Amino acid sequence: MSDSLQALDWGELVGRLGSAAELEASAREAGALLRKRQVAGAVDLLRLCFAYVLGRFSLRTLAAWAEQRGLASMSDVAMLKRLKASADWVGSLVSLLLAERCPEAVAGLPGGLRMMAVDATVVAPPGPKRDYFMVHTVFDLSRLQLCSVEVTDRHDAERLSRGARPGELRIADRAYARATDLARAVAAGADFLVRAPSNYPRLLDSEGQVLDRLALCREAAEKGVLDRSVQVQDGKSKLAVAARVVIFPLPPEAAEKARRAARRLAAKASYAPSQAGIEMAGYLVLLTSLAPDDWPPERLASTYRLRWQIELAFKRMKSLVGLEDLRAKDPDLARLWINTALLAALLAEDDLPALDPEAPDSLPLAA
């Protein structure tokens, strides 16, 4: 059993999540504890979830451990069903803790849009044959809940449009700034807000001419911020989608830090960075389908910063409970695993940096 599981004080943990009665009520409401025939109550069920994740138990070992501790009496197949049914419940506990720390995330958006942070990470399970795979997640920032987990082959590309629906604002980092995927998200009825790298995607003006990204950044430096309508075009298919490019110069200290990071990254990857690329590292470049009337530049920047709550929470989770130990490829079981890991990370650190709305990327502050 892992040290983290042994160290848990269950009385204190239950107290931090409300009470045993409140856990019982929330588990029943979420459909995780409809019958007590195999598990006595919500506290025991939560302990099984923690044991599965923090104890690194197989389902068979977990069933034997639960029987020995008097927590539950069930087969490994029944244990699997019980854990999968608990994914939403554990997710609701995560959202309660997140809401306490960051109430501004649930304040709501114009038009009833739901903020969806899209991310993916590569996972390499332990063992001699390390079968790398991708974990694609969609986190509802409006409800502070993990709403989608998909585990795929590592060659399955990150896609902003994965599961996109009408009424969503999809927020993502540079890896998702691809014209074809932005177009798919719009076709699904969603809006997008993504950060763009210095060298892609291609931006066109109203006459179809390619815009010079460095010139746009320098114009933003002169004006304080640049907000311009563009066409985002895929270089191969020539597919284009209408958008706004919004560029903020980072504060001098933050810009220099970003440029040093760009140089280090280039050195690590063994290539010589261009001077233009280094200069543009000192700017925040956002692409969005949102209308300027409801979404002025400052609001876009502050909304993009909210994405860091889940981004850094996952990074913290990796270091605290080891996302690399994720063995589940079933979507519901993987969601239970990640939600439990997030809950453990939140309980481990009251002042989790992942919940700081000030991005570590030194994004411009709203005026």
GROMACS .gro file of C-alpha atoms in nm:
model
  367
    1MET     CA    1   0.000   0.000   0.000
    2SER     CA    2   0.129   0.347  -0.083
    3ASP     CA    3   0.243   0.587   0.186
    4SER     CA    4  -0.019   0.842   0.074
    5LEU     CA    5  -0.301   0.595   0.141
    6GLN     CA    6  -0.166   0.492   0.481
    7ALA     CA    7  -0.124   0.855   0.586
    8LEU     CA    8  -0.489   0.951   0.527
    9ASP     CA    9  -0.687   1.036   0.839
   10TRP     CA   10  -1.037   0.933   0.735
   11GLY     CA   11  -1.211   1.122   1.010
   12GLU     CA   12  -1.036   1.444   0.908
   13LEU     CA   13  -1.097   1.375   0.539
   14VAL     CA   14  -1.470   1.327   0.590
   15GLY     CA   15  -1.480   1.646   0.795
   16ARG     CA   16  -1.317   1.843   0.515
   17LEU     CA   17  -1.576   1.716   0.271
   18GLY     CA   18  -1.869   1.803   0.498
   19SER     CA   19  -1.989   1.507   0.704
   20ALA     CA   20  -2.067   1.139   0.669
   21ALA     CA   21  -2.437   1.224   0.628
   22GLU     CA   22  -2.363   1.476   0.353
   23LEU     CA   23  -2.140   1.226   0.172
   24GLU     CA   24  -2.418   0.969   0.199
   25ALA     CA   25  -2.671   1.211   0.049
   26SER     CA   26  -2.445   1.321  -0.237
   27ALA     CA   27  -2.349   0.961  -0.322
   28ARG     CA   28  -2.714   0.862  -0.345
   29GLU     CA   29  -2.801   1.166  -0.554
   30ALA     CA   30  -2.519   1.085  -0.799
   31GLY     CA   31  -2.629   0.723  -0.826
   32ALA     CA   32  -2.310   0.587  -0.669
   33LEU     CA   33  -2.481   0.430  -0.366
   34LEU     CA   34  -2.825   0.315  -0.468
   35ARG     CA   35  -2.791  -0.007  -0.270
   36LYS     CA   36  -2.588  -0.088   0.041
   37ARG     CA   37  -2.584  -0.461  -0.014
   38GLN     CA   38  -2.214  -0.470  -0.098
   39VAL     CA   39  -2.083  -0.143   0.051
   40ALA     CA   40  -2.200  -0.018   0.390
   41GLY     CA   41  -2.193   0.354   0.313
   42ALA     CA   42  -2.048   0.649   0.128
   43VAL     CA   43  -1.741   0.683   0.354
   44ASP     CA   44  -1.643   0.322   0.279
   45LEU     CA   45  -1.709   0.373  -0.092
   46LEU     CA   46  -1.483   0.678  -0.097
   47ARG     CA   47  -1.215   0.478   0.079
   48LEU     CA   48  -1.237   0.214  -0.195
   49CYS     CA   49  -1.189   0.485  -0.459
   50PHE     CA   50  -0.881   0.619  -0.280
   51ALA     CA   51  -0.743   0.267  -0.232
   52TYR     CA   52  -0.779   0.193  -0.603
   53VAL     CA   53  -0.593   0.509  -0.707
   54LEU     CA   54  -0.346   0.578  -0.426
   55GLY     CA   55  -0.289   0.213  -0.338
   56ARG     CA   56  -0.219   0.117  -0.701
   57PHE     CA   57  -0.435  -0.191  -0.646
   58SER     CA   58  -0.564  -0.413  -0.921
   59LEU     CA   59  -0.939  -0.473  -0.905
   60ARG     CA   60  -0.883  -0.825  -0.774
   61THR     CA   61  -0.643  -0.703  -0.505
   62LEU     CA   62  -0.879  -0.420  -0.416
   63ALA     CA   63  -1.167  -0.665  -0.369
   64ALA     CA   64  -0.953  -0.882  -0.141
   65TRP     CA   65  -0.830  -0.579   0.057
   66ALA     CA   66  -1.187  -0.451   0.100
   67GLU     CA   67  -1.303  -0.792   0.223
   68GLN     CA   68  -1.017  -0.812   0.472
   69ARG     CA   69  -1.090  -0.461   0.605
   70GLY     CA   70  -1.462  -0.524   0.627
   71LEU     CA   71  -1.537  -0.238   0.385
   72ALA     CA   72  -1.710  -0.439   0.115
   73SER     CA   73  -1.774  -0.792  -0.002
   74MET     CA   74  -1.781  -0.822  -0.381
   75SER     CA   75  -1.605  -0.973  -0.679
   76ASP     CA   76  -1.360  -0.781  -0.892
   77VAL     CA   77  -1.629  -0.750  -1.162
   78ALA     CA   78  -1.874  -0.601  -0.913
   79MET     CA   79  -1.597  -0.372  -0.785
   80LEU     CA   80  -1.540  -0.249  -1.140
   81LYS     CA   81  -1.908  -0.162  -1.180
   82ARG     CA   82  -1.917   0.014  -0.842
   83LEU     CA   83  -1.610   0.226  -0.920
   84LYS     CA   84  -1.739   0.325  -1.264
   85ALA     CA   85  -2.071   0.428  -1.109
   86SER     CA   86  -1.883   0.652  -0.862
   87ALA     CA   87  -1.709   0.871  -1.123
   88ASP     CA   88  -1.970   1.149  -1.121
   89TRP     CA   89  -1.998   1.144  -0.742
   90VAL     CA   90  -1.625   1.186  -0.683
   91GLY     CA   91  -1.629   1.454  -0.952
   92SER     CA   92  -1.896   1.643  -0.759
   93LEU     CA   93  -1.671   1.639  -0.450
   94VAL     CA   94  -1.389   1.784  -0.661
   95SER     CA   95  -1.618   2.060  -0.789
   96LEU     CA   96  -1.720   2.154  -0.434
   97LEU     CA   97  -1.359   2.204  -0.329
   98LEU     CA   98  -1.277   2.395  -0.647
   99ALA     CA   99  -1.580   2.622  -0.605
  100GLU     CA  100  -1.465   2.719  -0.255
  101ARG     CA  101  -1.129   2.830  -0.390
  102CYS     CA  102  -1.233   2.993  -0.716
  103PRO     CA  103  -1.593   3.120  -0.714
  104GLU     CA  104  -1.532   3.346  -1.014
  105ALA     CA  105  -1.516   3.044  -1.244
  106VAL     CA  106  -1.887   2.974  -1.196
  107ALA     CA  107  -2.001   3.333  -1.242
  108GLY     CA  108  -2.142   3.256  -1.588
  109LEU     CA  109  -2.077   3.382  -1.939
  110PRO     CA  110  -2.276   3.597  -2.182
  111GLY     CA  111  -2.541   3.402  -2.368
  112GLY     CA  112  -2.521   3.112  -2.126
  113LEU     CA  113  -2.198   2.978  -2.276
  114ARG     CA  114  -2.028   2.693  -2.090
  115MET     CA  115  -1.651   2.722  -2.054
  116MET     CA  116  -1.486   2.395  -2.151
  117ALA     CA  117  -1.110   2.355  -2.093
  118VAL     CA  118  -0.975   2.102  -2.343
  119ASP     CA  119  -0.645   1.929  -2.270
  120ALA     CA  120  -0.452   1.610  -2.330
  121THR     CA  121  -0.153   1.441  -2.174
  122VAL     CA  122   0.070   1.148  -2.263
  123VAL     CA  123   0.068   0.865  -2.009
  124ALA     CA  124   0.329   0.592  -1.981
  125PRO     CA  125   0.215   0.317  -1.742
  126PRO     CA  126   0.479   0.137  -1.537
  127GLY     CA  127   0.635  -0.183  -1.665
  128PRO     CA  128   0.905  -0.306  -1.903
  129LYS     CA  129   0.684  -0.256  -2.209
  130ARG     CA  130   0.573   0.103  -2.172
  131ASP     CA  131   0.261   0.131  -2.388
  132TYR     CA  132   0.227   0.509  -2.415
  133PHE     CA  133  -0.125   0.638  -2.464
  134MET     CA  134  -0.311   0.969  -2.468
  135VAL     CA  135  -0.564   1.087  -2.211
  136HIS     CA  136  -0.795   1.349  -2.362
  137THR     CA  137  -0.999   1.549  -2.113
  138VAL     CA  138  -1.273   1.812  -2.127
  139PHE     CA  139  -1.326   2.003  -1.803
  140ASP     CA  140  -1.638   2.215  -1.756
  141LEU     CA  141  -1.506   2.532  -1.591
  142SER     CA  142  -1.861   2.661  -1.545
  143ARG     CA  143  -1.950   2.365  -1.322
  144LEU     CA  144  -1.591   2.279  -1.221
  145GLN     CA  145  -1.641   1.919  -1.327
  146LEU     CA  146  -1.453   1.677  -1.548
  147CYS     CA  147  -1.718   1.593  -1.805
  148SER     CA  148  -1.527   1.382  -2.056
  149VAL     CA  149  -1.226   1.149  -2.053
  150GLU     CA  150  -1.114   0.956  -2.358
  151VAL     CA  151  -0.812   0.726  -2.361
  152THR     CA  152  -0.665   0.665  -2.705
  153ASP     CA  153  -0.357   0.545  -2.884
  154ARG     CA  154  -0.076   0.798  -2.853
  155HIS     CA  155  -0.098   0.867  -3.227
  156ASP     CA  156  -0.454   1.003  -3.196
  157ALA     CA  157  -0.412   1.379  -3.230
  158GLU     CA  158  -0.535   1.639  -2.985
  159ARG     CA  159  -0.861   1.789  -3.118
  160LEU     CA  160  -1.043   2.093  -2.990
  161SER     CA  161  -1.364   1.969  -3.152
  162ARG     CA  162  -1.363   1.635  -2.967
  163GLY     CA  163  -1.722   1.605  -2.839
  164ALA     CA  164  -1.797   1.974  -2.903
  165ARG     CA  165  -2.160   2.083  -2.862
  166PRO     CA  166  -2.364   2.399  -2.921
  167GLY     CA  167  -2.341   2.657  -2.643
  168GLU     CA  168  -1.984   2.573  -2.544
  169LEU     CA  169  -1.676   2.794  -2.536
  170ARG     CA  170  -1.380   2.565  -2.599
  171ILE     CA  171  -1.059   2.696  -2.438
  172ALA     CA  172  -0.722   2.540  -2.513
  173ASP     CA  173  -0.350   2.600  -2.551
  174ARG     CA  174  -0.124   2.626  -2.856
  175ALA     CA  175  -0.151   2.259  -2.955
  176TYR     CA  176  -0.515   2.309  -3.055
  177ALA     CA  177  -0.470   2.615  -3.279
  178ARG     CA  178  -0.531   2.434  -3.609
  179ALA     CA  179  -0.764   2.582  -3.870
  180THR     CA  180  -0.936   2.253  -3.961
  181ASP     CA  181  -1.014   2.174  -3.598
  182LEU     CA  182  -1.133   2.528  -3.523
  183ALA     CA  183  -1.368   2.495  -3.819
  184ARG     CA  184  -1.502   2.163  -3.686
  185ALA     CA  185  -1.572   2.320  -3.347
  186VAL     CA  186  -1.765   2.604  -3.512
  187ALA     CA  187  -1.956   2.356  -3.730
  188ALA     CA  188  -2.059   2.174  -3.410
  189GLY     CA  189  -2.207   2.499  -3.277
  190ALA     CA  190  -1.927   2.579  -3.031
  191ASP     CA  191  -1.706   2.887  -2.998
  192PHE     CA  192  -1.332   2.877  -2.944
  193LEU     CA  193  -1.064   3.066  -2.753
  194VAL     CA  194  -0.715   2.928  -2.815
  195ARG     CA  195  -0.362   3.051  -2.778
  196ALA     CA  196  -0.168   3.062  -3.104
  197PRO     CA  197   0.202   2.979  -3.147
  198SER     CA  198   0.434   3.220  -3.326
  199ASN     CA  199   0.448   3.022  -3.652
  200TYR     CA  200   0.099   2.882  -3.712
  201PRO     CA  201  -0.180   2.882  -3.812
  202ARG     CA  202  -0.175   3.107  -4.118
  203LEU     CA  203  -0.365   3.435  -4.074
  204LEU     CA  204  -0.521   3.617  -4.371
  205ASP     CA  205  -0.660   3.969  -4.401
  206SER     CA  206  -0.995   4.063  -4.560
  207GLU     CA  207  -0.837   4.044  -4.906
  208GLY     CA  208  -0.690   3.699  -4.854
  209GLN     CA  209  -0.332   3.820  -4.806
  210VAL     CA  210  -0.110   3.646  -4.551
  211LEU     CA  211  -0.048   3.864  -4.246
  212ASP     CA  212   0.299   3.907  -4.098
  213ARG     CA  213   0.271   3.777  -3.739
  214LEU     CA  214   0.573   3.972  -3.617
  215ALA     CA  215   0.437   4.295  -3.767
  216LEU     CA  216   0.108   4.234  -3.586
  217CYS     CA  217   0.293   4.185  -3.257
  218ARG     CA  218   0.489   4.505  -3.304
  219GLU     CA  219   0.166   4.691  -3.381
  220ALA     CA  220   0.022   4.552  -3.056
  221ALA     CA  221   0.328   4.684  -2.872
  222GLU     CA  222   0.259   5.032  -3.009
  223LYS     CA  223  -0.113   5.027  -2.935
  224GLY     CA  224  -0.108   4.831  -2.609
  225VAL     CA  225  -0.333   4.561  -2.757
  226LEU     CA  226  -0.430   4.454  -3.110
  227ASP     CA  227  -0.777   4.321  -3.197
  228ARG     CA  228  -0.832   4.238  -3.565
  229SER     CA  229  -1.071   4.025  -3.772
  230VAL     CA  230  -0.887   3.758  -3.971
  231GLN     CA  231  -0.930   3.432  -4.157
  232VAL     CA  232  -0.745   3.138  -4.002
  233GLN     CA  233  -0.635   2.915  -4.290
  234ASP     CA  234  -0.503   2.561  -4.311
  235GLY     CA  235  -0.187   2.561  -4.521
  236LYS     CA  236  -0.262   2.233  -4.701
  237SER     CA  237  -0.638   2.221  -4.755
  238LYS     CA  238  -0.677   2.601  -4.770
  239LEU     CA  239  -0.984   2.565  -4.545
  240ALA     CA  240  -1.042   2.894  -4.362
  241VAL     CA  241  -1.248   2.995  -4.061
  242ALA     CA  242  -1.341   3.347  -3.953
  243ALA     CA  243  -1.187   3.463  -3.625
  244ARG     CA  244  -1.035   3.750  -3.431
  245VAL     CA  245  -0.668   3.767  -3.347
  246VAL     CA  246  -0.608   3.948  -3.020
  247ILE     CA  247  -0.247   4.021  -2.923
  248PHE     CA  248  -0.122   4.145  -2.586
  249PRO     CA  249   0.239   4.245  -2.515
  250LEU     CA  250   0.347   4.076  -2.192
  251PRO     CA  251   0.489   4.298  -1.917
  252PRO     CA  252   0.867   4.345  -1.966
  253GLU     CA  253   0.974   4.102  -1.692
  254ALA     CA  254   0.726   3.838  -1.805
  255ALA     CA  255   0.825   3.887  -2.170
  256GLU     CA  256   1.192   3.833  -2.092
  257LYS     CA  257   1.107   3.523  -1.891
  258ALA     CA  258   0.905   3.386  -2.184
  259ARG     CA  259   1.192   3.454  -2.425
  260ARG     CA  260   1.440   3.277  -2.200
  261ALA     CA  261   1.203   2.980  -2.188
  262ALA     CA  262   1.181   2.981  -2.569
  263ARG     CA  263   1.560   2.973  -2.595
  264ARG     CA  264   1.585   2.686  -2.346
  265LEU     CA  265   1.321   2.490  -2.536
  266ALA     CA  266   1.507   2.541  -2.862
  267ALA     CA  267   1.834   2.429  -2.704
  268LYS     CA  268   1.669   2.119  -2.561
  269ALA     CA  269   1.525   2.034  -2.903
  270SER     CA  270   1.860   2.108  -3.072
  271TYR     CA  271   1.750   2.376  -3.313
  272ALA     CA  272   1.841   2.741  -3.360
  273PRO     CA  273   1.540   2.967  -3.288
  274SER     CA  274   1.472   3.258  -3.522
  275GLN     CA  275   1.502   3.610  -3.391
  276ALA     CA  276   1.141   3.668  -3.490
  277GLY     CA  277   1.029   3.364  -3.291
  278ILE     CA  278   1.218   3.482  -2.982
  279GLU     CA  279   1.069   3.830  -3.012
  280MET     CA  280   0.715   3.696  -3.053
  281ALA     CA  281   0.754   3.482  -2.740
  282GLY     CA  282   0.699   3.804  -2.547
  283TYR     CA  283   0.338   3.833  -2.665
  284LEU     CA  284   0.014   3.657  -2.584
  285VAL     CA  285  -0.164   3.577  -2.912
  286LEU     CA  286  -0.525   3.458  -2.884
  287LEU     CA  287  -0.760   3.339  -3.157
  288THR     CA  288  -1.134   3.343  -3.094
  289SER     CA  289  -1.468   3.316  -3.269
  290LEU     CA  290  -1.635   3.531  -3.002
  291ALA     CA  291  -1.790   3.866  -3.100
  292PRO     CA  292  -1.605   4.180  -2.984
  293ASP     CA  293  -1.913   4.352  -2.839
  294ASP     CA  294  -1.953   4.100  -2.555
  295TRP     CA  295  -1.590   3.991  -2.554
  296PRO     CA  296  -1.344   4.281  -2.547
  297PRO     CA  297  -0.972   4.190  -2.528
  298GLU     CA  298  -0.941   4.220  -2.150
  299ARG     CA  299  -1.228   3.978  -2.097
  300LEU     CA  300  -1.071   3.728  -2.334
  301ALA     CA  301  -0.744   3.739  -2.140
  302SER     CA  302  -0.911   3.689  -1.803
  303THR     CA  303  -1.123   3.403  -1.940
  304TYR     CA  304  -0.820   3.231  -2.091
  305ARG     CA  305  -0.649   3.247  -1.752
  306LEU     CA  306  -0.924   3.027  -1.607
  307ARG     CA  307  -0.796   2.741  -1.820
  308TRP     CA  308  -0.489   2.728  -1.600
  309GLN     CA  309  -0.699   2.601  -1.309
  310ILE     CA  310  -0.737   2.260  -1.470
  311GLU     CA  311  -0.403   2.274  -1.654
  312LEU     CA  312  -0.205   2.321  -1.335
  313ALA     CA  313  -0.431   2.093  -1.134
  314PHE     CA  314  -0.333   1.812  -1.369
  315LYS     CA  315   0.034   1.900  -1.335
  316ARG     CA  316   0.001   1.899  -0.957
  317MET     CA  317  -0.188   1.572  -0.974
  318LYS     CA  318   0.096   1.416  -1.173
  319SER     CA  319   0.348   1.507  -0.906
  320LEU     CA  320   0.133   1.417  -0.604
  321VAL     CA  321  -0.040   1.097  -0.706
  322GLY     CA  322   0.129   0.997  -1.031
  323LEU     CA  323  -0.095   1.026  -1.334
  324GLU     CA  324   0.154   0.796  -1.508
  325ASP     CA  325   0.014   0.513  -1.292
  326LEU     CA  326  -0.324   0.540  -1.466
  327ARG     CA  327  -0.407   0.190  -1.587
  328ALA     CA  328  -0.775   0.236  -1.676
  329LYS     CA  329  -0.868   0.271  -2.040
  330ASP     CA  330  -1.244   0.241  -1.991
  331PRO     CA  331  -1.379   0.602  -2.010
  332ASP     CA  332  -1.584   0.583  -1.688
  333LEU     CA  333  -1.311   0.407  -1.490
  334ALA     CA  334  -1.050   0.653  -1.619
  335ARG     CA  335  -1.278   0.940  -1.519
  336LEU     CA  336  -1.313   0.791  -1.170
  337TRP     CA  337  -0.936   0.753  -1.148
  338ILE     CA  338  -0.865   1.112  -1.253
  339ASN     CA  339  -1.140   1.259  -1.034
  340THR     CA  340  -1.006   1.071  -0.733
  341ALA     CA  341  -0.653   1.185  -0.810
  342LEU     CA  342  -0.774   1.545  -0.838
  343LEU     CA  343  -0.958   1.513  -0.507
  344ALA     CA  344  -0.644   1.376  -0.341
  345ALA     CA  345  -0.437   1.661  -0.484
  346LEU     CA  346  -0.684   1.922  -0.358
  347LEU     CA  347  -0.694   1.770  -0.012
  348ALA     CA  348  -0.313   1.748  -0.003
  349GLU     CA  349  -0.264   2.121  -0.055
  350ASP     CA  350  -0.510   2.386   0.059
  351ASP     CA  351  -0.340   2.658  -0.144
  352LEU     CA  352  -0.297   2.461  -0.463
  353PRO     CA  353  -0.128   2.681  -0.727
  354ALA     CA  354  -0.359   2.527  -0.986
  355LEU     CA  355  -0.643   2.734  -0.844
  356ASP     CA  356  -0.470   3.068  -0.875
  357PRO     CA  357  -0.647   3.270  -1.146
  358GLU     CA  358  -0.317   3.454  -1.207
  359ALA     CA  359  -0.160   3.237  -1.475
  360PRO     CA  360   0.205   3.138  -1.428
  361ASP     CA  361   0.239   3.235  -1.793
  362SER     CA  362   0.211   3.599  -1.677
  363LEU     CA  363  -0.092   3.667  -1.892
  364PRO     CA  364  -0.205   4.031  -1.904
  365LEU     CA  365  -0.442   4.129  -1.629
  366ALA     CA  366  -0.784   4.261  -1.719
  367ALA     CA  367  -0.817   4.635  -1.688
   0.00000   0.00000   0.00000
